[in-house]
PDB file of C-alpha atoms in Angstrom:
ATOM      1  CA  MET Y  14      26.162 -35.125  41.891  1.00 65.00           C
ATOM      2  CA  HIS Y  15      28.086 -38.059  40.442  1.00 75.00           C
ATOM      3  CA  LYS Y  16      30.389 -40.113  42.501  1.00 79.00           C
ATOM      4  CA  ASN Y  17      33.818 -41.493  41.681  1.00 77.00           C
ATOM      5  CA  ASN Y  18      35.055 -45.050  42.394  1.00 81.00           C
ATOM      6  CA  GLU Y  19      35.741 -44.335  45.958  1.00 85.00           C
ATOM      7  CA  GLY Y  20      32.261 -42.944  46.696  1.00 83.00           C
ATOM      8  CA  TYR Y  21      33.213 -39.292  46.875  1.00 84.00           C
ATOM      9  CA  THR Y  22      31.248 -36.677  45.052  1.00 84.00           C
ATOM     10  CA  ASP Y  23      32.901 -35.725  41.722  1.00 81.00           C
ATOM     11  CA  PRO Y  24      31.670 -32.471  40.100  1.00 82.00           C
ATOM     12  CA  THR Y  25      33.900 -32.962  37.100  1.00 83.00           C
ATOM     13  CA  ALA Y  26      31.907 -35.849  35.743  1.00 78.00           C
ATOM     14  CA  GLY Y  27      28.686 -33.829  36.052  1.00 81.00           C
ATOM     15  CA  LYS Y  28      30.147 -30.860  34.330  1.00 87.00           C
ATOM     16  CA  ALA Y  29      31.446 -32.945  31.426  1.00 87.00           C
ATOM     17  CA  ILE Y  30      28.091 -34.690  30.971  1.00 87.00           C
ATOM     18  CA  ASN Y  31      26.272 -31.320  30.978  1.00 89.00           C
ATOM     19  CA  GLY Y  32      28.768 -29.925  28.522  1.00 90.00           C
ATOM     20  CA  ILE Y  33      28.109 -32.829  26.142  1.00 93.00           C
ATOM     21  CA  ARG Y  34      24.366 -32.354  26.434  1.00 93.00           C
ATOM     22  CA  ARG Y  35      24.787 -28.579  25.796  1.00 92.00           C
ATOM     23  CA  GLU Y  36      26.937 -29.272  22.613  1.00 93.00           C
ATOM     24  CA  GLU Y  37      24.403 -31.800  21.358  1.00 95.00           C
ATOM     25  CA  TYR Y  38      21.521 -29.377  21.831  1.00 94.00           C
ATOM     26  CA  GLN Y  39      23.638 -26.680  20.051  1.00 93.00           C
ATOM     27  CA  LYS Y  40      24.147 -29.065  17.090  1.00 94.00           C
ATOM     28  CA  TYR Y  41      20.426 -29.891  17.033  1.00 95.00           C
ATOM     29  CA  LEU Y  42      19.527 -26.191  16.775  1.00 93.00           C
ATOM     30  CA  GLU Y  43      22.095 -25.641  14.064  1.00 93.00           C
ATOM     31  CA  GLU Y  44      20.488 -28.369  11.992  1.00 94.00           C
ATOM     32  CA  LEU Y  45      17.024 -27.121  12.746  1.00 92.00           C
ATOM     33  CA  HIS Y  46      17.590 -23.522  11.678  1.00 89.00           C
ATOM     34  CA  GLY Y  47      20.440 -24.035   9.127  1.00 90.00           C
ATOM     35  CA  ILE Y  48      22.764 -21.693  11.000  1.00 91.00           C
ATOM     36  CA  LYS Y  49      26.110 -22.624  12.514  1.00 93.00           C
ATOM     37  CA  ARG Y  50      28.074 -21.017  15.273  1.00 93.00           C
ATOM     38  CA  GLY Y  51      30.783 -18.922  14.008  1.00 93.00           C
ATOM     39  CA  GLN Y  52      28.983 -18.294  10.662  1.00 93.00           C
ATOM     40  CA  ILE Y  53      28.954 -14.627   9.496  1.00 93.00           C
ATOM     41  CA  VAL Y  54      25.366 -13.415   8.593  1.00 91.00           C
ATOM     42  CA  THR Y  55      24.429 -10.242   6.851  1.00 88.00           C
ATOM     43  CA  LEU Y  56      21.226  -8.567   8.217  1.00 84.00           C
ATOM     44  CA  ILE Y  57      19.384  -5.406   6.963  1.00 76.00           C
ATOM     45  CA  HIS Y  58      18.487  -2.649   9.513  1.00 72.00           C
ATOM     46  CA  PHE Y  59      16.757   0.728   9.165  1.00 68.00           C
ATOM     47  CA  THR Y  60      18.849   3.641  10.304  1.00 66.00           C
ATOM     48  CA  GLY Y  61      17.564   7.182  11.091  1.00 64.00           C
ATOM     49  CA  GLU Y  62      15.374   8.930  13.585  1.00 65.00           C
ATOM     50  CA  ASN Y  63      12.207   9.378  11.562  1.00 61.00           C
ATOM     51  CA  ARG Y  64      10.664   7.900   8.399  1.00 58.00           C
ATOM     52  CA  GLN Y  65      11.786  10.682   6.004  1.00 61.00           C
ATOM     53  CA  GLN Y  66      15.524  10.097   6.992  1.00 60.00           C
ATOM     54  CA  GLU Y  67      15.574   6.235   7.194  1.00 64.00           C
ATOM     55  CA  THR Y  68      17.929   4.369   5.036  1.00 70.00           C
ATOM     56  CA  LEU Y  69      18.690   0.672   4.758  1.00 74.00           C
ATOM     57  CA  ARG Y  70      22.059  -0.542   6.127  1.00 77.00           C
ATOM     58  CA  LYS Y  71      23.599  -4.007   5.912  1.00 82.00           C
ATOM     59  CA  TYR Y  72      25.405  -5.184   9.081  1.00 85.00           C
ATOM     60  CA  LYS Y  73      27.537  -8.381   9.463  1.00 91.00           C
ATOM     61  CA  TYR Y  74      27.124 -10.379  12.494  1.00 93.00           C
ATOM     62  CA  ARG Y  75      28.861 -13.484  13.823  1.00 95.00           C
ATOM     63  CA  VAL Y  76      26.571 -16.241  15.309  1.00 95.00           C
ATOM     64  CA  VAL Y  77      27.711 -16.875  18.929  1.00 95.00           C
ATOM     65  CA  GLU Y  78      25.059 -19.108  20.321  1.00 94.00           C
ATOM     66  CA  LEU Y  79      21.706 -20.608  19.386  1.00 94.00           C
ATOM     67  CA  HIS Y  80      18.881 -20.875  21.922  1.00 93.00           C
ATOM     68  CA  LYS Y  81      15.343 -22.264  21.817  1.00 93.00           C
ATOM     69  CA  HIS Y  82      13.641 -18.891  21.272  1.00 94.00           C
ATOM     70  CA  ASN Y  83      16.420 -16.634  20.090  1.00 94.00           C
ATOM     71  CA  ILE Y  84      19.926 -16.434  18.641  1.00 94.00           C
ATOM     72  CA  LEU Y  85      22.852 -14.455  19.997  1.00 95.00           C
ATOM     73  CA  LEU Y  86      24.794 -12.368  17.382  1.00 94.00           C
ATOM     74  CA  GLU Y  87      27.936 -10.332  17.760  1.00 95.00           C
ATOM     75  CA  SER Y  88      28.726  -7.406  15.451  1.00 92.00           C
ATOM     76  CA  MET Y  89      32.278  -6.968  14.004  1.00 90.00           C
ATOM     77  CA  SER Y  90      32.721  -4.159  16.653  1.00 92.00           C
ATOM     78  CA  GLY Y  91      31.780  -6.455  19.499  1.00 93.00           C
ATOM     79  CA  LEU Y  92      28.175  -5.297  20.201  1.00 92.00           C
ATOM     80  CA  LYS Y  93      25.785  -8.225  20.902  1.00 93.00           C
ATOM     81  CA  PHE Y  94      22.327  -8.490  19.550  1.00 88.00           C
ATOM     82  CA  CYS Y  95      19.739 -11.186  20.398  1.00 92.00           C
ATOM     83  CA  PRO Y  96      16.697 -11.346  18.063  1.00 91.00           C
ATOM     84  CA  ASP Y  97      13.978 -13.988  18.299  1.00 92.00           C
ATOM     85  CA  TRP Y  98      13.825 -16.576  15.544  1.00 91.00           C
ATOM     86  CA  PRO Y  99      10.976 -15.181  13.445  1.00 90.00           C
ATOM     87  CA  LYS Y 100      12.549 -11.705  13.497  1.00 87.00           C
ATOM     88  CA  PHE Y 101      15.899 -13.137  12.693  1.00 88.00           C
ATOM     89  CA  HIS Y 102      14.628 -15.037   9.660  1.00 85.00           C
ATOM     90  CA  GLU Y 103      12.810 -11.990   8.281  1.00 81.00           C
ATOM     91  CA  MET Y 104      15.890  -9.800   8.677  1.00 82.00           C
ATOM     92  CA  LEU Y 105      17.991 -12.561   7.004  1.00 81.00           C
ATOM     93  CA  LYS Y 106      15.653 -12.584   4.083  1.00 77.00           C
ATOM     94  CA  GLY Y 107      15.891  -8.812   3.768  1.00 66.00           C
ATOM     95  CA  ALA Y 108      12.749  -7.631   5.462  1.00 58.00           C
ATOM     96  CA  THR Y 109      13.151  -4.137   6.631  1.00 52.00           C
ATOM     97  CA  LEU Y 110      12.875  -4.357  10.369  1.00 50.00           C
ATOM     98  CA  LYS Y 111      14.394  -2.376  13.151  1.00 54.00           C
ATOM     99  CA  PRO Y 112      16.498  -4.544  15.427  1.00 51.00           C
ATOM    100  CA  TRP Y 113      15.002  -3.183  18.570  1.00 51.00           C
TER     101      TRP Y 113
END
């Protein structure tokens, strides 16, 4: 815990510093992967129960957060989806992967 001028613990300063660290880390991940929070990305998914009925569908997602090993996406209807980075980049290029 951080302390204020009078020597009392001050949780506000610690929260502020951690918030700045988190924001800097988010910006680092945005630069590393070329994706920004709030950006709309279009991913391609298979739909259908079996191989004969599968079709390709394009879905739009909004980038919510970036993490070390995955990315948090939110569909326009509010559903959240969290693929790992290799799977996300393949889906972004148009590889035909199931999201689950």
